[in-house]
Structure formats: C-alpha cells, structure tokens
mmCIF file of C-alpha atoms and ligand atoms in Angstrom:
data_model
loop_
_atom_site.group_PDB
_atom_site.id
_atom_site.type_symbol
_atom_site.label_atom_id
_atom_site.label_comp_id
_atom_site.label_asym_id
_atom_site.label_seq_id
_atom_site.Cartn_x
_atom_site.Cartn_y
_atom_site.Cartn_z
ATOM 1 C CA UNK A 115 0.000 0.000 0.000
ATOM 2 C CA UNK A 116 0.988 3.476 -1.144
ATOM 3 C CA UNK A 117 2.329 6.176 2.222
ATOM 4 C CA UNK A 118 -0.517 8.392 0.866
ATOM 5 C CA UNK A 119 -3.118 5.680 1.273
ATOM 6 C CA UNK A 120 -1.976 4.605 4.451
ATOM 7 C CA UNK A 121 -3.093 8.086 5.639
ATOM 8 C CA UNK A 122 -5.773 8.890 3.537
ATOM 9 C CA UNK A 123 -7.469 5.529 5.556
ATOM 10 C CA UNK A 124 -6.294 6.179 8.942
ATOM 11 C CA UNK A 125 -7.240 10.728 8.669
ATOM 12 C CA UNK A 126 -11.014 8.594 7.911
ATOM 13 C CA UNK A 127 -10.950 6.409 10.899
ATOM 14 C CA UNK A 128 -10.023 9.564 12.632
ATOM 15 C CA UNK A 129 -13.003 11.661 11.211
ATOM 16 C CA UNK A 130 -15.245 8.284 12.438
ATOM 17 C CA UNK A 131 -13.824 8.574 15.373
ATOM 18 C CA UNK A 132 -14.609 12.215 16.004
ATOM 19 C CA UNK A 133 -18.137 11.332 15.276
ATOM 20 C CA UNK A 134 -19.012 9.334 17.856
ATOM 21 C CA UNK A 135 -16.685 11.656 20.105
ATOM 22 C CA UNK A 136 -15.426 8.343 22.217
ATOM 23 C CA UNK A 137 -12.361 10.450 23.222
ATOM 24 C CA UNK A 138 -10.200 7.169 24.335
ATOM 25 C CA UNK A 139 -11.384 5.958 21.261
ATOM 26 C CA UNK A 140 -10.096 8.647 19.175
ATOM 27 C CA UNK A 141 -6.312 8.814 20.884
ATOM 28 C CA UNK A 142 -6.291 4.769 20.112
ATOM 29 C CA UNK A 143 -6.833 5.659 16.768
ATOM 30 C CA UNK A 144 -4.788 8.454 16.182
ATOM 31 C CA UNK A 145 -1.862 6.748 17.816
ATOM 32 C CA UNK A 146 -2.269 3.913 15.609
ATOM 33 C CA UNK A 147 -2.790 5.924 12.698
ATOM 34 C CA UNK A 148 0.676 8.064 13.213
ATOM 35 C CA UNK A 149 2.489 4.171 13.569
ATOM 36 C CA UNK A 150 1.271 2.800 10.975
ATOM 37 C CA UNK A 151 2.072 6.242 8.458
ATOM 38 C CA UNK A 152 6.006 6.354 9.972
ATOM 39 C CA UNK A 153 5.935 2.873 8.642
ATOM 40 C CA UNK A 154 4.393 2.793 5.346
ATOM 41 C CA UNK A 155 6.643 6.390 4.708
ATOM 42 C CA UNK A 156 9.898 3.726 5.505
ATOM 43 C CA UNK A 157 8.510 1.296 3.143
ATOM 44 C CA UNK A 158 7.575 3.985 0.413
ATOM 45 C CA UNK A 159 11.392 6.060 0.870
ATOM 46 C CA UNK A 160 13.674 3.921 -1.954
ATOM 47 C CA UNK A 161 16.488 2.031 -0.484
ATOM 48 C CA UNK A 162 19.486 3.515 -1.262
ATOM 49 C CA UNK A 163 21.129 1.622 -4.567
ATOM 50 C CA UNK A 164 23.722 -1.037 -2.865
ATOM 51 C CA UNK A 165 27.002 0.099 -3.325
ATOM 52 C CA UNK A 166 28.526 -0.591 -6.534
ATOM 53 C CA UNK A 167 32.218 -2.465 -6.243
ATOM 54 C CA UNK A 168 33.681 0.821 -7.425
ATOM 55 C CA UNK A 169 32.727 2.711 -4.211
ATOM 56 C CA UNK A 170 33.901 -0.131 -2.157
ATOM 57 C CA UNK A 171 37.080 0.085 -4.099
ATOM 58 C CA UNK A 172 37.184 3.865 -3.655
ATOM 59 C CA UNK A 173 37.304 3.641 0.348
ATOM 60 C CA UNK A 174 39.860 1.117 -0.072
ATOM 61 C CA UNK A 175 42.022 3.296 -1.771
ATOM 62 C CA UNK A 176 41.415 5.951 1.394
ATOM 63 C CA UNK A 177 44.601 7.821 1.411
ATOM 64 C CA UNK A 178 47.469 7.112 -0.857
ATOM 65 C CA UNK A 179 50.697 8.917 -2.353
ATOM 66 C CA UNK A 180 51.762 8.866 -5.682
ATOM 67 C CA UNK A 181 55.456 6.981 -6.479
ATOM 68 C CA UNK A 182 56.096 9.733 -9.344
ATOM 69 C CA UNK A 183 59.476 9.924 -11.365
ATOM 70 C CA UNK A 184 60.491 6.639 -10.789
ATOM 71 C CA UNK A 185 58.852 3.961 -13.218
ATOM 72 C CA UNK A 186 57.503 7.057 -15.201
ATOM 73 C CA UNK A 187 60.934 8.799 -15.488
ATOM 74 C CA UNK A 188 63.168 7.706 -18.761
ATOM 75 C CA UNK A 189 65.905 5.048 -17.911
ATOM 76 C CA UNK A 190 69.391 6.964 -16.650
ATOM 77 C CA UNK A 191 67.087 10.594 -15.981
ATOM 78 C CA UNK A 192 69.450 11.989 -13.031
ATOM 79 C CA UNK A 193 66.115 13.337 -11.346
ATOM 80 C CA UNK A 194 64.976 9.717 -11.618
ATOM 81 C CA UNK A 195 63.403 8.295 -8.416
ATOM 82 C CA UNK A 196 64.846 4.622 -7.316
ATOM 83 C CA UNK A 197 62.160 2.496 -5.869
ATOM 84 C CA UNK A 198 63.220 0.451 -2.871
ATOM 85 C CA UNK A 199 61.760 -1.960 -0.751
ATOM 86 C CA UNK A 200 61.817 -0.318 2.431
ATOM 87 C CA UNK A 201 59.436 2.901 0.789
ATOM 88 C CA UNK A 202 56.711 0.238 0.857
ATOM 89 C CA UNK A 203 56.852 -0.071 3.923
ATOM 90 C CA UNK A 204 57.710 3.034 5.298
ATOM 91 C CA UNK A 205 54.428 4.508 3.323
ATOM 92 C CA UNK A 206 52.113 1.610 4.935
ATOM 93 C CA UNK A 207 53.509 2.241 8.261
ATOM 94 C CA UNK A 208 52.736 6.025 7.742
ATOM 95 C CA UNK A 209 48.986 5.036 7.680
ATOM 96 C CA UNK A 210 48.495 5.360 3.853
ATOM 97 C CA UNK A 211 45.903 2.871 2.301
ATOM 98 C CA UNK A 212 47.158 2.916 -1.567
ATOM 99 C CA UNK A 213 50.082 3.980 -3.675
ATOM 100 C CA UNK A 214 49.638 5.309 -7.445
ATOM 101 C CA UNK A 215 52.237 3.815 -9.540
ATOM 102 C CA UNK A 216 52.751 5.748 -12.817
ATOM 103 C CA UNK A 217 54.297 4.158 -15.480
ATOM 104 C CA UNK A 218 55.346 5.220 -18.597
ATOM 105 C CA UNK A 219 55.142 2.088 -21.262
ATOM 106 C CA UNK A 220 55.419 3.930 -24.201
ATOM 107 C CA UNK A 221 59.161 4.509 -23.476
ATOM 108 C CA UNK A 222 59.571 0.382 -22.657
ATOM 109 C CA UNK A 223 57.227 -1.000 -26.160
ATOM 110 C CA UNK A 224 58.654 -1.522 -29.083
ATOM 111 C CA UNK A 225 57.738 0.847 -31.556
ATOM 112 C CA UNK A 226 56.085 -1.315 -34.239
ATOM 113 C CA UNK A 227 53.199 -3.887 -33.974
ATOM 114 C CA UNK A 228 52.568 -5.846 -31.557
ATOM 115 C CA UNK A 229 54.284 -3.272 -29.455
ATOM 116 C CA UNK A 230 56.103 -6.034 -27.181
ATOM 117 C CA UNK A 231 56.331 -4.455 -24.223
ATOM 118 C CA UNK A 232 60.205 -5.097 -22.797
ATOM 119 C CA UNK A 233 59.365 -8.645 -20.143
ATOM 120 C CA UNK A 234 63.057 -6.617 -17.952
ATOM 121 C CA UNK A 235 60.745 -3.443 -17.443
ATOM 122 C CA UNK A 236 57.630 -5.532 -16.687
ATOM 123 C CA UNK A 237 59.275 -7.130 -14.387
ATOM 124 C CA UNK A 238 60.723 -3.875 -12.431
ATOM 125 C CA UNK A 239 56.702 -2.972 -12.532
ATOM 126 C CA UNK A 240 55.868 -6.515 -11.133
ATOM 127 C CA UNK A 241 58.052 -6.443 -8.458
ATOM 128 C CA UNK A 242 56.974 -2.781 -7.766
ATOM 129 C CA UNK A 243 53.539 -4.066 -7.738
ATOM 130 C CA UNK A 244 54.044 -7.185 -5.473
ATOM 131 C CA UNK A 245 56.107 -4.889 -2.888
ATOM 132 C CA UNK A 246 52.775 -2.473 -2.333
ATOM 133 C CA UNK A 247 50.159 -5.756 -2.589
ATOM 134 C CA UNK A 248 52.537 -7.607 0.167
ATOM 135 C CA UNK A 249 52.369 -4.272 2.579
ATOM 136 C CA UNK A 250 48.141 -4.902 2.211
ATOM 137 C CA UNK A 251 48.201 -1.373 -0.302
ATOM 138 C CA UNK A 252 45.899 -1.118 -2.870
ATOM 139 C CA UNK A 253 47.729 0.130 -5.595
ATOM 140 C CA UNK A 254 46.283 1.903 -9.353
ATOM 141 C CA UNK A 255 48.733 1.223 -12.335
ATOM 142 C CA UNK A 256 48.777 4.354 -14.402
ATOM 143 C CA UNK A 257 49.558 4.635 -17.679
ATOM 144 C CA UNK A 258 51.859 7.752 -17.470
ATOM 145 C CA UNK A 259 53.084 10.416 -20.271
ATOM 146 C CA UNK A 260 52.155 8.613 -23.876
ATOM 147 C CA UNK A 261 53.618 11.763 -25.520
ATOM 148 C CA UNK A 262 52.164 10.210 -29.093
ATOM 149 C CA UNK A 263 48.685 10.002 -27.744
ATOM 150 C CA UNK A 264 48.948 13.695 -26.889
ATOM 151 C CA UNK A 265 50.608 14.547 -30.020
ATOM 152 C CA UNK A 266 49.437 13.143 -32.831
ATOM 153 C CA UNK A 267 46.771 10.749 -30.918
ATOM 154 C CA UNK A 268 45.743 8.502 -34.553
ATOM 155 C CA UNK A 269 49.108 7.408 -34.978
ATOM 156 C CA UNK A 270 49.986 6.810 -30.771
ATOM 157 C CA UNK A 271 46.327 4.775 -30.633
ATOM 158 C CA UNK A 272 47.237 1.470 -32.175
ATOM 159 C CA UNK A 273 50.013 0.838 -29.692
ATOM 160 C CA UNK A 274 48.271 2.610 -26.688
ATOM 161 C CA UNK A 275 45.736 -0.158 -27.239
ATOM 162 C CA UNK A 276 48.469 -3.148 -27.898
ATOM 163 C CA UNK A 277 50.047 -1.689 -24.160
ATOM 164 C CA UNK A 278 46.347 -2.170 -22.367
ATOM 165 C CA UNK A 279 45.680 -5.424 -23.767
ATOM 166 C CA UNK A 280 49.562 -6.279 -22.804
ATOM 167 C CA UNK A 281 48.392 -5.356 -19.302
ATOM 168 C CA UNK A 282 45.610 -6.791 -18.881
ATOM 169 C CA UNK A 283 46.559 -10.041 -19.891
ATOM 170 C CA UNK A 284 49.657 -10.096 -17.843
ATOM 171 C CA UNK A 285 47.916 -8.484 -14.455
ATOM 172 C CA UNK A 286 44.564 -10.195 -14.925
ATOM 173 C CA UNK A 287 45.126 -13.046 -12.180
ATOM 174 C CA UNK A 288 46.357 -10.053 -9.490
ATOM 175 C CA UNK A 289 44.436 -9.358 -6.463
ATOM 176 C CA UNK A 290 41.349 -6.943 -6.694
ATOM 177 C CA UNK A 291 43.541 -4.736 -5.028
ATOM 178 C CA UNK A 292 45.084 -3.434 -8.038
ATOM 179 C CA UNK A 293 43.268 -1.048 -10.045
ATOM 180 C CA UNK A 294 44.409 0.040 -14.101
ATOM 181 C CA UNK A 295 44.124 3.915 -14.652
ATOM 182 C CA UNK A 296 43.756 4.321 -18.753
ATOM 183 C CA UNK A 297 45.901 7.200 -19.481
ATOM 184 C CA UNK A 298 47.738 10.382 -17.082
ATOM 185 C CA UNK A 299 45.634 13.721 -17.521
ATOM 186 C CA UNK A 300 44.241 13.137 -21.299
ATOM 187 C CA UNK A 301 45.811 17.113 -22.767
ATOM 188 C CA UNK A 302 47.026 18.332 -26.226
ATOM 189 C CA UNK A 303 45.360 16.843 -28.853
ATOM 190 C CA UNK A 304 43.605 14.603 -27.284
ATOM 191 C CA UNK A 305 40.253 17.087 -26.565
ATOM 192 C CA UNK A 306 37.377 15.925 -24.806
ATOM 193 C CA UNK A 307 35.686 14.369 -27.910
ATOM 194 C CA UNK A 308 39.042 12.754 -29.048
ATOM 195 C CA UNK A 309 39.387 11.556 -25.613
ATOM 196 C CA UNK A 310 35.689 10.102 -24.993
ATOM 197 C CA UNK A 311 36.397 7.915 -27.971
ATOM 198 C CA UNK A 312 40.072 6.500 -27.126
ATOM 199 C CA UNK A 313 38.791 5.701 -23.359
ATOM 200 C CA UNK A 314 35.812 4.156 -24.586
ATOM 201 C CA UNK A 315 37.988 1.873 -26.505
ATOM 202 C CA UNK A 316 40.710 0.990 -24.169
ATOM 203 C CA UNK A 317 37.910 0.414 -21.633
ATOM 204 C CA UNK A 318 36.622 -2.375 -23.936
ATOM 205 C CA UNK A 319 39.945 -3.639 -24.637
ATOM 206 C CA UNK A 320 40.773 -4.076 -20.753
ATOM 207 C CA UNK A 321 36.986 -5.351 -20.383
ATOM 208 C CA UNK A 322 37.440 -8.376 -23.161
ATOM 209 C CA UNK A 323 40.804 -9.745 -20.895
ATOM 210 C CA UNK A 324 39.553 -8.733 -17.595
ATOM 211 C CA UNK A 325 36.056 -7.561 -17.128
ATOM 212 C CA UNK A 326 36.219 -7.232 -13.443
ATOM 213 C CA UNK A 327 39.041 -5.262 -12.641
ATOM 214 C CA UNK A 328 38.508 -1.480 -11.541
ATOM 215 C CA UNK A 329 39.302 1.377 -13.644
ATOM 216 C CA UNK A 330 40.316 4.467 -12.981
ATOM 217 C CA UNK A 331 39.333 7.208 -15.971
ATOM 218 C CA UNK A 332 40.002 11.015 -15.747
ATOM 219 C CA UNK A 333 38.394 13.795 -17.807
ATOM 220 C CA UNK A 334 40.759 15.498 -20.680
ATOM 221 C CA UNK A 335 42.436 18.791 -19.966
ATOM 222 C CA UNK A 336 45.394 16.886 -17.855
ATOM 223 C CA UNK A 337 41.939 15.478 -15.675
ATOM 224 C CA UNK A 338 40.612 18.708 -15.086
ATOM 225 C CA UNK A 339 37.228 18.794 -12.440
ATOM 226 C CA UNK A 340 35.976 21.253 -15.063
ATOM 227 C CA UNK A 341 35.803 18.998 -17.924
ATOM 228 C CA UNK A 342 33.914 15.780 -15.788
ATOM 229 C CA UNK A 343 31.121 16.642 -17.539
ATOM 230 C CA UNK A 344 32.165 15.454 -21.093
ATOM 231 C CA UNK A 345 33.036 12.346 -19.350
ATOM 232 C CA UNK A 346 30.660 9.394 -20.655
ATOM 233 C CA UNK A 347 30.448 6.418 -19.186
ATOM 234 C CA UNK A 348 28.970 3.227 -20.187
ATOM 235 C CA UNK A 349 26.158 3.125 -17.491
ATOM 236 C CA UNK A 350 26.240 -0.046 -16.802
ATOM 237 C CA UNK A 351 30.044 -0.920 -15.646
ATOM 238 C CA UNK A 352 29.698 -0.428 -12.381
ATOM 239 C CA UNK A 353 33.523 -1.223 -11.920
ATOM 240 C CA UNK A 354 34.640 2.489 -12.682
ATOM 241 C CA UNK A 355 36.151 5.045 -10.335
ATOM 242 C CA UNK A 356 36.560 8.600 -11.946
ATOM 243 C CA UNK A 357 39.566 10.496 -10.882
ATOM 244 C CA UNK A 358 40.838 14.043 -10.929
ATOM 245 C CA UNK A 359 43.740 16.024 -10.467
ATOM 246 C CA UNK A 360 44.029 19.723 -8.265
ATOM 247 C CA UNK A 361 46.824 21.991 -8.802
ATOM 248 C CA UNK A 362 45.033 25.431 -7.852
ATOM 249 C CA UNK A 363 46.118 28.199 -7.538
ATOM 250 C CA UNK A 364 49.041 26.770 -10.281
ATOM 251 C CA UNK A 365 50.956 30.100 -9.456
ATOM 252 C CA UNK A 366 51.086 28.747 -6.332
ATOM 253 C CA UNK A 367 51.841 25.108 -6.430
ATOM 254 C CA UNK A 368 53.707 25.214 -9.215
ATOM 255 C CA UNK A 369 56.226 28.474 -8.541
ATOM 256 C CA UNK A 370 59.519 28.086 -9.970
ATOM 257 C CA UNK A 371 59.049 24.407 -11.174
ATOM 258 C CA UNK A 372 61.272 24.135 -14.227
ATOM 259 C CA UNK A 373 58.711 22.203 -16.440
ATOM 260 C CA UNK A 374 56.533 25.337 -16.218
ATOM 261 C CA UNK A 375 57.723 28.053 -18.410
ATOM 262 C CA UNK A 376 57.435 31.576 -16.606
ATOM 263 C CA UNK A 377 57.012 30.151 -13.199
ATOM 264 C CA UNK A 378 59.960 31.516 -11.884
ATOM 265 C CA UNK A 379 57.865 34.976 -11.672
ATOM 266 C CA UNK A 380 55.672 33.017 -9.081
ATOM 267 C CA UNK A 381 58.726 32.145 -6.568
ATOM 268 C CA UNK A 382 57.086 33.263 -3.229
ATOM 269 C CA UNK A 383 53.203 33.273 -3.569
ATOM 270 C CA UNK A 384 52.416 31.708 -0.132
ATOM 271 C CA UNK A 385 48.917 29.795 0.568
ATOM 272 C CA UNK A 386 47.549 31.364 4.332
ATOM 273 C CA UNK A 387 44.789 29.558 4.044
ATOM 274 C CA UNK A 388 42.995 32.835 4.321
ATOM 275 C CA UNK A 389 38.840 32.484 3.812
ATOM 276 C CA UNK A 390 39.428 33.386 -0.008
ATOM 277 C CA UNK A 391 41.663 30.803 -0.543
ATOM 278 C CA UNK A 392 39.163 27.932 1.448
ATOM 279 C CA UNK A 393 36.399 29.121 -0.726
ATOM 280 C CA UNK A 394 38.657 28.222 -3.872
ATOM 281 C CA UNK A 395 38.776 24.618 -2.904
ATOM 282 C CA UNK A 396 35.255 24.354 -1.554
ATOM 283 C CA UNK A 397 33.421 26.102 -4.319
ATOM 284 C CA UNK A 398 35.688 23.555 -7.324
ATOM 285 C CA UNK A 399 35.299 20.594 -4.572
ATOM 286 C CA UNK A 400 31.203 20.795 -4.300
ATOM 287 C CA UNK A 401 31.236 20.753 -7.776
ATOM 288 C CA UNK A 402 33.282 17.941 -8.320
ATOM 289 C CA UNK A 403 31.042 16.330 -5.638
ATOM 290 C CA UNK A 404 27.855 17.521 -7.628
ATOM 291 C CA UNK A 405 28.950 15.590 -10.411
ATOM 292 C CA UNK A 406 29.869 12.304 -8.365
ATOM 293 C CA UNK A 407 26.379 12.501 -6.738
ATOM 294 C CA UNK A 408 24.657 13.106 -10.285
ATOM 295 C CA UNK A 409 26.052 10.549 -12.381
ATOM 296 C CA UNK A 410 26.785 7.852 -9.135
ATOM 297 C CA UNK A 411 30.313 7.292 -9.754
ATOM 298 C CA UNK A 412 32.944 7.836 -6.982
ATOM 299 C CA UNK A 413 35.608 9.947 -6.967
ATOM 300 C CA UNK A 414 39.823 9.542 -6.613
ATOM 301 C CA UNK A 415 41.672 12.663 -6.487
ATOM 302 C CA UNK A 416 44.506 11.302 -7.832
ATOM 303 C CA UNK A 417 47.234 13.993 -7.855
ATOM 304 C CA UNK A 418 47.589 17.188 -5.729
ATOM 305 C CA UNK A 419 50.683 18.613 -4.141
ATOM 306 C CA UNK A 420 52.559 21.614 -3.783
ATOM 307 C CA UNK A 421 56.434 21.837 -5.382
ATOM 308 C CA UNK A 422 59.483 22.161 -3.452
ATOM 309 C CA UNK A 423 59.852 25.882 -3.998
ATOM 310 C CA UNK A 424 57.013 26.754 -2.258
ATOM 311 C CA UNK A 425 57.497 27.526 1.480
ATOM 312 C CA UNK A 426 56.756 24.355 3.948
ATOM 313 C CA UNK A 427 54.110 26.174 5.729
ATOM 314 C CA UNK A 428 51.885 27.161 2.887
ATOM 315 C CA UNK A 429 52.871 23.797 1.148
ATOM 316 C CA UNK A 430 51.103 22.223 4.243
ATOM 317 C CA UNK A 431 48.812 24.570 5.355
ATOM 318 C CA UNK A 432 46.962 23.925 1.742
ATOM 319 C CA UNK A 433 47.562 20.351 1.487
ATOM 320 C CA UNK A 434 45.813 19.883 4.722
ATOM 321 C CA UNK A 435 43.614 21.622 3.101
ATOM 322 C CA UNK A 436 43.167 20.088 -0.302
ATOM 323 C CA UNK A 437 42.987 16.563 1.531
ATOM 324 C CA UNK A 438 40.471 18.181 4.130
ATOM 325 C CA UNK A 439 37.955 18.972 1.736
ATOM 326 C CA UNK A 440 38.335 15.623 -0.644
ATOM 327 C CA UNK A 441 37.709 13.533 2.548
ATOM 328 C CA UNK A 442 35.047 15.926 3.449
ATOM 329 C CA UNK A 443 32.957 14.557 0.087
ATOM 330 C CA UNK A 444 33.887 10.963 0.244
ATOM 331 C CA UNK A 445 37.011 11.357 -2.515
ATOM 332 C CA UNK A 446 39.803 8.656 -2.040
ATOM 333 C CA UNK A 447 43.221 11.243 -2.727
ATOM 334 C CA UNK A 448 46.844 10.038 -3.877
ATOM 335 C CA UNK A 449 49.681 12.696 -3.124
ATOM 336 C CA UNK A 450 51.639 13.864 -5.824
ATOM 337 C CA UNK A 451 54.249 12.169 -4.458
ATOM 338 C CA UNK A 452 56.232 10.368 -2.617
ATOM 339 C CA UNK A 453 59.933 11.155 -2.720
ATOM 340 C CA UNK A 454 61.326 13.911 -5.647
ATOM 341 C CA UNK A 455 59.801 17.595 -6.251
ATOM 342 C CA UNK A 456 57.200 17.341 -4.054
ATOM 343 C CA UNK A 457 58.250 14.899 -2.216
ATOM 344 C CA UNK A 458 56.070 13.984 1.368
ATOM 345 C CA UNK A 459 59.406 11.744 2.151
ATOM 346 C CA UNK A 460 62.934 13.237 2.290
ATOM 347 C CA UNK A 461 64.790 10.398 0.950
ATOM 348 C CA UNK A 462 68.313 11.616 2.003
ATOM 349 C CA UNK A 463 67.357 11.921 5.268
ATOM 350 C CA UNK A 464 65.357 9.303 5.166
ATOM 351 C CA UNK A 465 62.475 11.161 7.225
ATOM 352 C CA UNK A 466 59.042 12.421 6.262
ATOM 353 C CA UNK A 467 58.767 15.789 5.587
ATOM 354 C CA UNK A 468 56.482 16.053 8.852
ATOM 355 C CA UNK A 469 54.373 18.929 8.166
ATOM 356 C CA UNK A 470 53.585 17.511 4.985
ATOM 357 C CA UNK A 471 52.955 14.033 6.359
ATOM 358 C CA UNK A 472 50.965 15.928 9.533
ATOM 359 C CA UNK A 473 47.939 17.721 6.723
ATOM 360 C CA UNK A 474 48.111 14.168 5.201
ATOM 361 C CA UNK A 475 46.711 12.291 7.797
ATOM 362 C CA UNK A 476 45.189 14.235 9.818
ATOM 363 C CA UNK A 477 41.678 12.824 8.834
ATOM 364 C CA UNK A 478 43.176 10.002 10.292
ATOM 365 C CA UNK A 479 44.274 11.355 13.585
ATOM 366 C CA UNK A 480 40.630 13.056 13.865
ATOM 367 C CA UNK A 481 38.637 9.715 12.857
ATOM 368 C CA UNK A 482 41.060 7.924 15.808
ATOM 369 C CA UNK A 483 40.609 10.657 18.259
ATOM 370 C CA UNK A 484 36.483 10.616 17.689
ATOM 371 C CA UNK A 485 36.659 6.777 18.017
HETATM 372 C C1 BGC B 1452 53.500 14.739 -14.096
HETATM 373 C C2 BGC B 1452 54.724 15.213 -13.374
HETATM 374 C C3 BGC B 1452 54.478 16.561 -12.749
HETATM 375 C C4 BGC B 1452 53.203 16.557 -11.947
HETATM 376 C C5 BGC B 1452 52.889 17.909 -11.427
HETATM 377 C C6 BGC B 1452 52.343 14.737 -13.167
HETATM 378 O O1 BGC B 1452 51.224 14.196 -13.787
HETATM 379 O O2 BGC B 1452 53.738 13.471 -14.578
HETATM 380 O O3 BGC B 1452 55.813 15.254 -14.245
HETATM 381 O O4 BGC B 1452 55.538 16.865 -11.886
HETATM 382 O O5 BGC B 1452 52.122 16.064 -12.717
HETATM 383 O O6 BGC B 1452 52.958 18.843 -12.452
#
C-alpha cells in the first residue's frame, strides 16, 4: 500500500472517530494511525542503490601517495626516483591505504606492432607491484606520459591499445587490489571528444581480458574537475572510479618548477589559508562532488601537491587543506608524491617531511581521536 493511502485511511478512521466523540477511542486511533504512516513512509522512501564495487574500491584506496618519477621517469634521468623496498613499507607504516604507480610504457614498447612491451621493465613494474600488494596497499597502475597520444593521438592509438591489452593479460590473475588507470591527464590533442572515444575503446579492450578489474578514468584537460562533464560512461560498468587532479592556484603550487615556463615569476606566492583561498577549494570541490552525486560514480583525487619551492608552511597549510575537503565529500586522494619535487618523504634523510605528512593524515588522527 501506497504512504498516501496509508493516511488517507487512517485521517477517515479519525473523522469516524470524532463522530461518535469516544475520546479514548479517538487517541487509540490516532496513535495507531501516526504508527502505521512512519511505517508505510519507511517502506515507500527507496532504499538507497547497494554500493557498486567501485565505491567499495574507492574507500579502499582511502589515502594514498603517488610513487612519481620513478617507473615514469626515462631510464638513466638523473632526477629519476629509485624504488626500494623499504618505501613500501615506510608509506604503509605512515597510515596510507594505496600507492599510485605511474608508469610510462610507451618509453619500454617496441615501436612497431605488436608493441612487445620489454618482459626486464615488466618485471621492475611486477616487483613494484608485489612490494605495495605484500604491505596490504591497494595500488592503481597508471599509464603515465604517452607523448604520441597527446601529439598526434591517430598514430599513438594502435600501440596505446596493444600496451592495455599487454596489461591486462599479464595483471589479470592479481588481487582486486590493483586497479588500471587508462591514461595520465588526457591534454594536447587529445580534446574531450578525441578523448571520450580513445577511453571508450581501451575500456573495452581491458573489459574483453579482464572484465572485473577497476578502472580508474580522468576527464581530458590533464583530468581537469571542469571537464567531468564530457566524461561518458557506459552506465552499466559499475567497476569504474573517476579520478581528478588539483593543482590550484598553479601560481602557487607550481612556482619556480622548471617544467613550467614563466614560473619563476611566481617564486614566493604563499597559501595562508585565508577564507578566499578555502572558498577556492570548496566552491571547485562541491562541484566535483555535484557531479559524483549526479552521475553515481565515486571519486579519486589522484594527484595534488605543492612543489618544493614553495614555502613548507603554505605547502602544508593547503595540502591539509586540499585533503580536508576531498575527505570531506567521500574522494579517495593520492599525493603527488612520494619522494622527488614534491616529495612527502625526504629520501636523504630518510624522514618524512612532517608537516607535509601531519595535513596528510590528519583525517586520520581526527577519525582515531572521535573513536
Ligand atoms: C606529471 C609530473 C608533474 C606533476 C605535477 C604529473 O602528472 O607526470 O611530471 O611533476 O604532474 O605537475
């Protein structure tokens, strides 16, 4: 029975009531009456939809940091990061759920069909892999800086699509714990409608070896929040998490970084945290979450992080920040990253940088201290 007919009846037994003015008769009723409409309004308010594996997968990525410039870097780069055993562990023991691993396979494929990818680097990624899955992280492989696809993204696509089904095949036996992120912050020539039709494919390609796995799928514009809406998604994989990347205010975050022409003019903008700045974040993070809550799909904030040129205050003051308002909406976030630039970890001193570390997790120290 419908909530409205519920109390349509009972408002008539009321009236009835009323009639034959039996006053103990008519608080019997009315008590009844009020019961029996709190329950048919639970029956008639929609369950909420179970959640799909993707959310599920989203909480388990919780916090993470990024291991950028290692396995992305090209082989002998001086600013190349080593990855070592004991990082694995020193990240898990830091409280972090998940690790990003970006990878760039374009540089380790051979450059003509079938696009062998090199078994020595897969290998380094395996073992990379294995090290994060043994310390219980969750970890999303990331296709990382496929200069073709940006460039010239016809001629790159063939092999972009030889390296996912590559992948798949060789990961598809791994624990649900690893997740496959299509392609780093889709930019260049690869526009939103270039970009909606390459994802589309590789999603089919990694769905025909491995239709279970997550994936992890940015909007174009190097995964800019303002483009999620161009973002179309076969409705019914429910195995998809949707990530972005946060950078803003670049002038800040990205002051004096060498790979960012003219930012050298930016050396000493400083992040207060001042209500301005908040209202920055909040007003790009609702609608992020607007669109997440629209189109059901959760969200990973994959990159954020302030360069080494910035001072360690601000850098912490608006990473606390940043990380503040993703958990705020229910985003899993990775750091951008681990141990170079922007490094969380000092790896010469072999210390976190513990300001840095601090704004990371200190969703973490509040959900303990409520608890
Ligand atoms: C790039 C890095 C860069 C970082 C911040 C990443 O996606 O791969 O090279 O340092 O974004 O700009």
């Amino acid at each position: 029975m419908r909530f409205a007919q519920v109390c349509a009846r009972f408002q008539r037994a009321d009236r009835a009531a009323a009639l034959c003015s039996a006053s103990v008769l008519r608080l019997v009723v009315r008590w009844f009456g009020a019961a029996a409409c709190a329950l048919a309004f639970l029956a008639a308010v929609p369950a909420a939809p179970a959640e799909d594996e993707a959310a599920r997968y989203n909480r388990e990525l919780g916090r993470g940091v990024n291991l950028g410039n290692a396995l992305d870097a090209p082989t002998g780069a001086t600013w190349a990061v080593r990855l070592k055993s004991e990082y694995f562990r020193t990240i898990r023991q830091a409280g972090f759920d998940s690790v990003r691993i970006p990878v760039s396979w374009s540089l380790h494929a051979a450059a003509q069909p079938p696009y062998r990818i090199e078994p020595g680097f897969f290998a380094n990624v395996d073992w990379a892999i294995n090290q994060a899955l043994s310390q219980g992280l969750a970890v999303v492989l990331d296709v990382h800086h496929d200069v073709d696809m940006e460039r010239q993204p016809d001629q790159g696509f063939p092999r972009l699509v030889a390296i996912w089904e590559q992948l798949a095949q060789h990961y598809r036996d791994y624990p649900d714990k690893l997740s496959f992120e299509l392609l780093n912050e889709p930019s260049g020539a690869l526009t939103d409608e270039k970009w909606q039709g390459v994802m589309s494919a590789l999603l089919r390609t990694v769905r025909a070896k491995d239709p279970k796995r997550i994936v992890v799928v940015g909007p174009a514009f190097w995964n800019s929040l303002d483009h999620l809406d161009k973002l179309v998604l076969p409705p019914d994989d429910r195995r998809i998490v949707v990530t972005f990347h946060y950078y803003v205010p670049l002038k800040f975050t990205h002051q004096a970084a060498g790979w960012v022409p003219g930012s050298d003019k930016w050396k000493g903008t400083t992040w207060t945290g001042a209500p301005e700045e908040q209202a920055v974040i909040d007003r790009d993070f609702d609608k992020a979450a607007a669109w997440a809550a629209r189109n059901a799909r959760p969200l990973y904030l994959g990159e954020f992080g302030a360069f080494e040129a910035a001072d360690m205050d601000s850098r912490a003051n608006w990473t606390r920040a940043v990380a503040e308002a993703a958990e705020k909406r229910g985003f899993s976030f990775a750091y951008w990253e681990f141990c170079s630039g922007f490094g969380a970890y000092d790896p010469v001193a072999q210390k976190w940088r513990a300001p840095l570390l601090q704004a990371l997790m200190e969703g973490k120290r509040k959900d303990q201290t409520k608890r």
